[in-house]
């Protein structure tokens, strides 16, 4: 398999093994480079005659682009056993209103969250000046648990995640966006996720999961993994029932970012 497919498969397998992606839970997409597209075209062969499928949404900014995507209802656990049945490569047409499956996705369409993924790619492509290519959605247990006992506010989640583990701020110095519960796969979820992605690279979906973006598989997966680890420490601290004697101060968070040349989102700090 071409390296980019192997890398995509690895993210899916890691997500399953770490408990982030039970059954068909979660999904992922990747905006391919021209070079990767050429390699995949040569090595996998593209079916240019497959039908164009009209979408409910228009993504002019992605016209002509190629994506790897997980299939609707496909199990992350099975991706490494059957990449061609679990994933696919699709191209968006020149109008930005339809897609065509060029490889894979046997007997399946793209993930039910495809609208969210494509609209998110539009937002992040612009916000990151073309850097962000990966969108990854997962169902991480501690973060989901947090959404039952925490105010659903960007400030609250950002500070809780930053303060529960020293290096969490390094992967989300801008903070984390939080959405109330919305129907999975809905246009509302797509629209509101995109709004948050204008400012953040990670969005919490209350009682459902997390949606992250990144420039590479390592970057996006590392962001998701770190947020969930920090959330699990936060939940352990709360579950201990003990009084918190000390934690990471705002000044310390700023110092971590200063050392790395990162800009912490000061609006989210409470002084
Ligand atoms: P899909 O199987 O359609 O990708 O859906 C999984 C999911 O987690 C929806 O939020
Ligand atoms: Zn989901």
Coordinates of N, CA, C and O in Angstrom, one line a residue, residues 94-246:
X94 N -15.4 19.7 -9.9 CA -15.0 21.1 -10.1 C -16.0 22.1 -9.6 O -15.6 23.2 -9.2
X95 N -17.2 21.7 -9.5 CA -18.3 22.6 -8.9 C -18.2 22.6 -7.4 O -18.8 23.5 -6.7
X96 N -17.6 21.6 -6.8 CA -17.5 21.5 -5.3 C -18.8 21.0 -4.8 O -19.1 21.1 -3.6
X97 N -19.7 20.4 -5.6 CA -21.0 20.0 -5.1 C -21.2 18.5 -5.2 O -22.2 18.0 -4.7
X98 N -20.3 17.7 -5.8 CA -20.4 16.3 -5.9 C -19.0 15.6 -5.6 O -18.0 16.3 -5.7
X99 N -19.1 14.3 -5.3 CA -17.8 13.6 -5.2 C -17.9 12.3 -6.0 O -19.0 11.8 -6.3
X100 N -16.7 11.7 -6.3 CA -16.7 10.4 -7.0 C -15.7 9.5 -6.3 O -14.6 10.0 -5.8
X101 N -16.1 8.3 -6.0 CA -15.2 7.3 -5.4 C -14.3 6.8 -6.4 O -14.7 6.2 -7.4
X102 N -13.0 6.9 -6.2 CA -12.0 6.5 -7.2 C -11.4 5.1 -6.8 O -10.8 4.4 -7.6
X103 N -11.4 4.9 -5.5 CA -10.8 3.6 -5.0 C -11.4 3.3 -3.6 O -11.7 4.2 -2.9
X104 N -11.6 2.0 -3.4 CA -12.0 1.5 -2.1 C -13.5 1.8 -1.8 O -14.3 1.9 -2.8
X105 N -13.9 1.9 -0.6 CA -15.3 2.1 -0.1 C -16.2 1.1 -0.8 O -17.3 1.5 -1.4
X106 N -15.8 -0.2 -0.8 CA -16.6 -1.2 -1.5 C -17.9 -1.3 -0.7 O -18.0 -1.5 0.5
X107 N -19.0 -1.2 -1.4 CA -20.4 -1.3 -0.8 C -20.6 -0.3 0.3 O -21.4 -0.6 1.2
X108 N -19.9 0.8 0.3 CA -20.2 1.8 1.4 C -20.0 3.2 0.8 O -19.3 3.4 -0.2
X109 N -20.6 4.2 1.5 CA -20.3 5.6 1.1 C -19.3 6.1 2.1 O -19.0 5.4 3.1
X110 N -18.9 7.3 1.9 CA -18.0 8.0 3.0 C -18.8 8.1 4.3 O -20.0 8.0 4.3
X111 N -18.0 8.3 5.4 CA -18.6 8.4 6.7 C -19.9 9.3 6.7 O -20.0 10.3 6.0
X112 N -20.8 9.0 7.6 CA -22.0 9.8 7.8 C -21.7 11.3 8.2 O -22.5 12.1 8.2
X113 N -20.4 11.5 8.7 CA -20.0 12.8 9.1 C -19.2 13.5 8.0 O -18.5 14.4 8.2
X114 N -19.4 13.0 6.7 CA -18.6 13.5 5.6 C -18.8 15.0 5.4 O -17.9 15.8 5.1
X115 N -20.0 15.5 5.6 CA -20.3 16.9 5.5 C -19.5 17.7 6.5 O -18.9 18.7 6.2
X116 N -19.5 17.2 7.7 CA -18.7 17.9 8.8 C -17.2 17.9 8.4 O -16.5 18.9 8.5
X117 N -16.7 16.7 7.9 CA -15.3 16.7 7.5 C -15.0 17.6 6.4 O -14.0 18.4 6.5
X118 N -15.8 17.7 5.3 CA -15.5 18.5 4.2 C -15.5 20.0 4.6 O -14.6 20.8 4.2
X119 N -16.6 20.4 5.3 CA -16.7 21.8 5.7 C -15.6 22.2 6.6 O -15.0 23.3 6.5
X120 N -15.2 21.2 7.4 CA -14.0 21.5 8.4 C -12.7 21.6 7.6 O -11.9 22.5 7.9
X121 N -12.6 20.8 6.5 CA -11.4 21.0 5.7 C -11.3 22.4 5.1 O -10.3 23.0 5.0
X122 N -12.5 22.9 4.6 CA -12.6 24.2 4.0 C -12.1 25.2 5.0 O -11.2 26.1 4.7
X123 N -12.6 25.2 6.3 CA -12.2 26.2 7.3 C -10.8 26.1 7.6 O -10.0 27.1 7.7
X124 N -10.3 24.9 7.9 CA -8.9 24.7 8.4 C -7.9 24.9 7.3 O -6.8 25.4 7.5
X125 N -8.3 24.6 6.0 CA -7.3 24.9 4.9 C -7.0 26.4 4.8 O -5.9 26.8 4.7
X126 N -8.1 27.2 5.0 CA -7.9 28.6 5.0 C -7.2 29.1 6.3 O -6.1 29.8 6.2
X127 N -7.7 28.6 7.4 CA -7.1 29.1 8.7 C -5.6 28.8 8.9 O -4.9 29.5 9.5
X128 N -5.2 27.6 8.3 CA -3.9 27.1 8.6 C -3.0 27.4 7.3 O -1.9 26.9 7.2
X129 N -3.5 28.2 6.4 CA -2.8 28.4 5.1 C -2.3 27.1 4.5 O -1.2 26.9 4.0
X130 N -3.3 26.2 4.4 CA -3.0 24.9 3.7 C -2.3 23.8 4.5 O -2.1 22.7 4.0
X131 N -2.0 24.1 5.7 CA -1.2 23.2 6.5 C -2.0 22.0 7.0 O -1.6 20.8 7.0
X132 N -3.2 22.3 7.5 CA -4.0 21.2 8.2 C -4.7 20.3 7.1 O -5.4 20.8 6.3
X133 N -4.4 19.0 7.2 CA -4.9 18.0 6.3 C -5.7 16.9 6.9 O -6.4 16.2 6.2
X134 N -5.6 16.7 8.2 CA -6.2 15.6 8.8 C -7.4 16.0 9.6 O -7.3 17.0 10.3
X135 N -8.5 15.3 9.5 CA -9.7 15.5 10.4 C -9.9 14.1 11.1 O -10.0 13.1 10.4
X136 N -10.1 14.1 12.4 CA -10.2 12.8 13.1 C -11.3 13.0 14.2 O -11.2 13.9 15.0
X137 N -12.3 12.1 14.1 CA -13.3 12.1 15.1 C -13.3 10.8 15.9 O -13.1 9.7 15.4
X138 N -13.4 10.9 17.3 CA -13.2 9.8 18.2 C -14.2 9.9 19.3 O -14.8 10.9 19.6
X139 N -14.3 8.8 20.1 CA -15.2 8.7 21.2 C -14.4 8.4 22.5 O -14.5 7.3 23.0
X140 N -13.6 9.4 23.0 CA -12.8 9.1 24.1 C -13.5 9.2 25.4 O -14.2 10.2 25.7
X141 N -13.3 8.1 26.3 CA -14.3 8.0 27.4 C -14.2 9.1 28.5 O -15.2 9.5 29.0
X142 N -13.0 9.5 28.9 CA -12.9 10.4 30.0 C -13.4 11.8 29.6 O -14.1 12.5 30.3
X143 N -13.1 12.2 28.3 CA -13.6 13.5 27.9 C -15.1 13.5 27.8 O -15.8 14.5 28.2
X144 N -15.7 12.4 27.3 CA -17.1 12.3 27.2 C -17.7 12.3 28.6 O -18.7 13.1 28.9
X145 N -17.1 11.6 29.6 CA -17.5 11.7 31.0 C -17.5 13.1 31.5 O -18.5 13.5 32.2
X146 N -16.5 13.8 31.2 CA -16.4 15.2 31.6 C -17.6 16.1 31.2 O -18.0 17.0 31.9
X147 N -18.1 15.7 30.0 CA -19.2 16.6 29.5 C -20.5 16.4 30.3 O -21.5 17.2 30.0
X148 N -20.6 15.5 31.2 CA -21.8 15.3 32.0 C -21.7 16.1 33.3 O -22.7 16.4 33.9
X149 N -20.5 16.5 33.7 CA -20.4 17.1 35.0 C -19.7 18.5 34.9 O -19.4 19.1 35.9
X150 N -19.5 19.0 33.7 CA -18.8 20.3 33.5 C -19.7 21.2 32.7 O -20.4 20.8 31.9
X151 N -19.5 22.5 33.0 CA -20.2 23.5 32.1 C -19.7 23.4 30.7 O -18.5 23.2 30.5
X152 N -20.6 23.4 29.7 CA -20.2 23.2 28.3 C -19.7 24.5 27.8 O -20.3 25.1 26.9
X153 N -18.5 25.0 28.3 CA -17.9 26.2 27.9 C -16.5 26.0 27.5 O -15.8 25.3 28.1
X154 N -16.1 26.8 26.4 CA -14.7 26.7 25.9 C -13.7 27.0 27.1 O -12.7 26.3 27.2
X155 N -14.0 28.0 27.9 CA -13.1 28.4 28.9 C -12.9 27.3 29.9 O -11.8 27.0 30.3
X156 N -14.0 26.7 30.3 CA -13.9 25.7 31.4 C -13.1 24.5 30.9 O -12.2 24.0 31.6
X157 N -13.4 24.0 29.7 CA -12.7 22.8 29.2 C -11.2 23.1 28.9 O -10.4 22.3 29.2
X158 N -11.0 24.3 28.3 CA -9.6 24.6 28.0 C -8.7 24.6 29.2 O -7.7 24.0 29.3
X159 N -9.3 25.3 30.3 CA -8.5 25.4 31.5 C -8.3 24.1 32.2 O -7.3 23.8 32.7
X160 N -9.4 23.3 32.2 CA -9.3 22.0 32.9 C -8.3 21.1 32.2 O -7.5 20.4 32.8
X161 N -8.3 21.1 30.8 CA -7.4 20.3 30.1 C -5.9 20.8 30.3 O -5.0 20.0 30.5
X162 N -5.8 22.1 30.2 CA -4.4 22.7 30.3 C -3.8 22.4 31.7 O -2.6 22.1 31.8
X163 N -4.7 22.5 32.7 CA -4.2 22.4 34.1 C -4.0 21.0 34.6 O -3.4 20.8 35.7
X164 N -4.5 20.0 33.9 CA -4.5 18.6 34.4 C -3.2 17.9 34.0 O -2.9 16.8 34.6
X165 N -2.5 18.4 33.1 CA -1.2 17.8 32.7 C -0.3 18.8 32.0 O -0.7 19.5 31.1
X166 N 0.9 19.0 32.5 CA 1.8 20.1 32.1 C 1.9 20.3 30.6 O 1.8 21.4 30.1
X167 N 2.0 19.2 29.8 CA 2.3 19.4 28.4 C 1.0 19.5 27.5 O 1.2 19.6 26.3
X168 N -0.2 19.4 28.1 CA -1.4 19.5 27.3 C -1.5 20.9 26.6 O -1.9 20.9 25.4
X169 N -1.0 21.9 27.2 CA -1.2 23.3 26.6 C -0.3 23.4 25.3 O -0.6 24.2 24.4
X170 N 0.7 22.5 25.2 CA 1.5 22.6 24.0 C 0.8 22.1 22.8 O 1.1 22.6 21.7
X171 N -0.2 21.2 22.9 CA -0.9 20.8 21.7 C -2.2 21.6 21.4 O -2.7 21.6 20.3
X172 N -2.6 22.4 22.4 CA -3.8 23.3 22.2 C -3.6 24.6 22.9 O -4.4 25.0 23.8
X173 N -2.5 25.4 22.6 CA -2.3 26.6 23.2 C -3.5 27.6 23.0 O -3.8 28.5 23.7
X174 N -4.2 27.4 21.9 CA -5.4 28.2 21.5 C -6.6 27.8 22.3 O -7.6 28.5 22.3
X175 N -6.6 26.7 23.0 CA -7.7 26.2 23.8 C -8.5 25.1 23.0 O -8.1 24.6 21.9
X176 N -9.7 24.8 23.5 CA -10.5 23.8 22.9 C -12.0 24.3 22.9 O -12.4 25.0 23.8
X177 N -12.6 24.0 21.8 CA -14.0 24.5 21.6 C -15.0 23.4 22.1 O -14.7 22.2 22.1
X178 N -16.1 23.9 22.6 CA -17.1 22.9 23.2 C -18.5 23.2 22.6 O -19.0 24.3 22.6
X179 N -19.1 22.1 22.2 CA -20.5 22.2 21.6 C -21.5 21.4 22.5 O -21.1 20.4 23.0
X180 N -22.7 21.9 22.6 CA -23.8 21.1 23.3 C -24.1 19.9 22.5 O -23.6 19.7 21.3
X181 N -24.9 19.0 23.0 CA -25.2 17.8 22.2 C -26.0 18.1 21.0 O -26.9 19.0 21.0
X182 N -25.6 17.5 19.9 CA -26.3 17.7 18.6 C -26.4 16.4 17.9 O -25.6 15.5 18.2
X183 N -27.3 16.3 17.0 CA -27.5 15.0 16.3 C -26.3 14.6 15.5 O -25.8 15.4 14.7
X184 N -25.8 13.4 15.7 CA -24.6 12.9 14.9 C -24.9 13.0 13.4 O -26.0 12.6 13.0
X185 N -24.0 13.4 12.6 CA -24.1 13.5 11.2 C -25.0 14.6 10.7 O -25.3 14.7 9.5
X186 N -25.5 15.5 11.6 CA -26.4 16.5 11.1 C -25.7 17.8 10.6 O -24.5 18.0 10.9
X187 N -26.5 18.5 9.8 CA -25.9 19.8 9.3 C -25.6 20.8 10.4 O -24.6 21.6 10.3
X188 N -26.4 20.7 11.4 CA -26.2 21.7 12.6 C -24.8 21.3 13.2 O -24.0 22.2 13.6
X189 N -24.5 20.1 13.4 CA -23.3 19.7 14.0 C -22.1 20.1 13.1 O -21.1 20.6 13.5
X190 N -22.3 19.9 11.8 CA -21.3 20.3 10.8 C -21.0 21.8 10.9 O -19.9 22.3 11.0
X191 N -22.1 22.6 10.9 CA -22.0 24.1 10.8 C -21.4 24.6 12.1 O -20.5 25.4 12.1
X192 N -21.8 24.1 13.3 CA -21.3 24.6 14.5 C -19.9 24.1 14.8 O -19.1 24.8 15.4
X193 N -19.5 23.0 14.3 CA -18.1 22.5 14.5 C -17.2 23.4 13.7 O -16.1 23.8 14.1
X194 N -17.6 23.8 12.4 CA -16.8 24.6 11.6 C -16.6 26.0 12.2 O -15.5 26.6 12.1
X195 N -17.7 26.5 12.9 CA -17.5 27.8 13.5 C -16.4 27.8 14.6 O -15.6 28.6 14.7
X196 N -16.4 26.7 15.4 CA -15.4 26.5 16.4 C -14.0 26.3 15.8 O -13.0 26.8 16.3
X197 N -13.9 25.6 14.6 CA -12.6 25.4 14.0 C -12.0 26.6 13.4 O -10.8 26.6 13.0
X198 N -12.7 27.7 13.4 CA -12.1 29.0 12.9 C -11.1 29.4 14.0 O -10.0 30.0 13.6
X199 N -11.3 29.0 15.2 CA -10.4 29.4 16.3 C -9.6 28.3 17.0 O -8.6 28.5 17.6
X200 N -10.2 27.1 16.9 CA -9.6 26.0 17.6 C -9.2 24.8 16.7 O -9.8 24.7 15.6
X201 N -8.4 23.9 17.2 CA -8.1 22.7 16.4 C -8.7 21.4 17.1 O -8.4 20.3 16.6
X202 N -9.5 21.6 18.1 CA -10.1 20.5 18.8 C -11.5 21.0 19.3 O -11.6 22.1 19.8
X203 N -12.5 20.2 19.0 CA -13.9 20.5 19.4 C -14.5 19.4 20.1 O -14.5 18.3 19.6
X204 N -15.0 19.7 21.3 CA -15.7 18.6 22.1 C -17.2 18.6 21.7 O -17.8 19.6 21.6
X205 N -17.7 17.4 21.4 CA -19.1 17.2 21.1 C -19.7 16.6 22.4 O -19.4 15.4 22.7
X206 N -20.5 17.3 23.1 CA -21.0 16.9 24.4 C -21.6 15.5 24.3 O -22.4 15.2 23.4
X207 N -21.3 14.6 25.3 CA -21.9 13.3 25.4 C -21.6 12.4 24.2 O -22.2 11.4 24.0
X208 N -20.7 12.8 23.3 CA -20.5 12.1 22.0 C -19.0 11.9 21.8 O -18.6 10.8 21.6
X209 N -18.2 12.9 21.8 CA -16.8 12.7 21.5 C -16.0 14.0 21.2 O -16.3 15.0 21.7
X210 N -15.0 13.8 20.4 CA -14.0 14.8 20.1 C -13.8 14.9 18.6 O -13.8 13.8 17.9
X211 N -13.6 16.1 18.0 CA -13.2 16.2 16.6 C -11.9 17.1 16.6 O -11.9 18.2 17.1
X212 N -10.9 16.5 16.0 CA -9.6 17.2 16.0 C -9.1 17.4 14.6 O -9.4 16.6 13.7
X213 N -8.2 18.4 14.4 CA -7.5 18.5 13.1 C -6.0 18.6 13.4 O -5.6 18.9 14.5
X214 N -5.3 18.5 12.3 CA -3.8 18.6 12.4 C -3.2 18.6 11.0 O -3.8 18.3 10.0
X215 N -1.9 19.0 11.0 CA -1.2 19.0 9.8 C -0.7 17.7 9.3 O -0.5 17.5 8.1
X216 N -0.6 16.7 10.2 CA -0.2 15.3 9.8 C -1.0 14.4 10.7 O -1.6 14.8 11.7
X217 N -0.8 13.1 10.4 CA -1.5 12.1 11.3 C -0.9 12.2 12.7 O -1.7 12.1 13.7
X218 N 0.4 12.3 12.8 CA 1.0 12.4 14.2 C 0.5 13.6 14.9 O 0.2 13.6 16.1
X219 N 0.3 14.7 14.2 CA -0.1 16.0 14.8 C -1.6 15.8 15.3 O -1.9 16.1 16.5
X220 N -2.4 15.4 14.4 CA -3.9 15.3 14.8 C -4.1 14.2 15.9 O -4.8 14.4 16.9
X221 N -3.5 13.0 15.7 CA -3.7 11.9 16.6 C -3.1 12.3 18.0 O -3.7 12.0 19.0
X222 N -1.9 12.9 18.0 CA -1.2 13.3 19.2 C -2.1 14.3 20.0 O -2.1 14.3 21.2
X223 N -2.7 15.2 19.2 CA -3.6 16.2 19.9 C -4.8 15.5 20.6 O -5.1 15.8 21.7
X224 N -5.4 14.6 19.9 CA -6.5 13.8 20.4 C -6.1 13.0 21.7 O -6.7 13.0 22.7
X225 N -5.0 12.3 21.5 CA -4.4 11.4 22.6 C -4.1 12.3 23.8 O -4.5 11.9 25.0
X226 N -3.5 13.4 23.6 CA -3.1 14.3 24.8 C -4.3 14.8 25.5 O -4.4 14.8 26.7
X227 N -5.3 15.3 24.7 CA -6.5 15.8 25.3 C -7.2 14.8 26.2 O -7.6 15.0 27.3
X228 N -7.3 13.6 25.6 CA -8.0 12.5 26.3 C -7.2 12.1 27.6 O -7.8 11.8 28.6
X229 N -5.9 12.1 27.5 CA -5.1 11.7 28.7 C -5.3 12.7 29.8 O -5.4 12.4 30.9
X230 N -5.3 14.0 29.4 CA -5.4 15.1 30.3 C -6.8 15.0 31.0 O -7.0 15.2 32.2
X231 N -7.9 14.7 30.1 CA -9.2 14.5 30.7 C -9.3 13.4 31.6 O -10.0 13.5 32.7
X232 N -8.5 12.3 31.4 CA -8.6 11.2 32.3 C -7.9 11.5 33.6 O -8.4 11.0 34.7
X233 N -6.9 12.3 33.6 CA -6.2 12.7 34.8 C -7.2 13.6 35.6 O -7.4 13.5 36.8
X234 N -7.9 14.5 34.9 CA -8.9 15.4 35.5 C -9.9 14.6 36.2 O -10.3 14.9 37.4
X235 N -10.5 13.6 35.5 CA -11.5 12.8 36.1 C -11.0 11.9 37.3 O -11.7 11.7 38.3
X236 N -9.8 11.5 37.2 CA -9.2 10.7 38.4 C -9.0 11.6 39.6 O -9.3 11.2 40.7
X237 N -8.6 12.9 39.3 CA -8.5 13.8 40.5 C -9.9 14.0 41.1 O -10.0 13.9 42.3
X238 N -10.9 14.3 40.3 CA -12.2 14.5 40.8 C -12.7 13.2 41.6 O -13.3 13.3 42.6
X239 N -12.4 12.0 41.0 CA -12.9 10.8 41.5 C -12.3 10.5 42.9 O -12.8 9.7 43.7
X240 N -11.1 11.0 43.1 CA -10.3 10.7 44.3 C -11.1 11.3 45.5 O -10.9 10.8 46.6
X241 N -11.9 12.3 45.3 CA -12.6 12.9 46.4 C -11.7 13.7 47.3 O -12.2 14.3 48.3
X242 N -10.4 13.8 47.0 CA -9.5 14.6 47.8 C -9.5 16.0 47.4 O -9.8 16.4 46.3
X243 N -9.1 16.8 48.4 CA -8.9 18.3 48.1 C -7.7 18.5 47.2 O -6.7 17.9 47.4
X244 N -7.8 19.4 46.2 CA -6.7 19.7 45.4 C -5.8 20.7 46.2 O -6.2 21.8 46.6
X245 N -4.6 20.3 46.4 CA -3.6 21.1 47.2 C -2.8 22.0 46.4 O -2.4 23.1 46.9
X246 N -2.6 21.7 45.1 CA -1.8 22.6 44.2 C -2.1 22.2 42.8 O -2.5 21.0 42.5

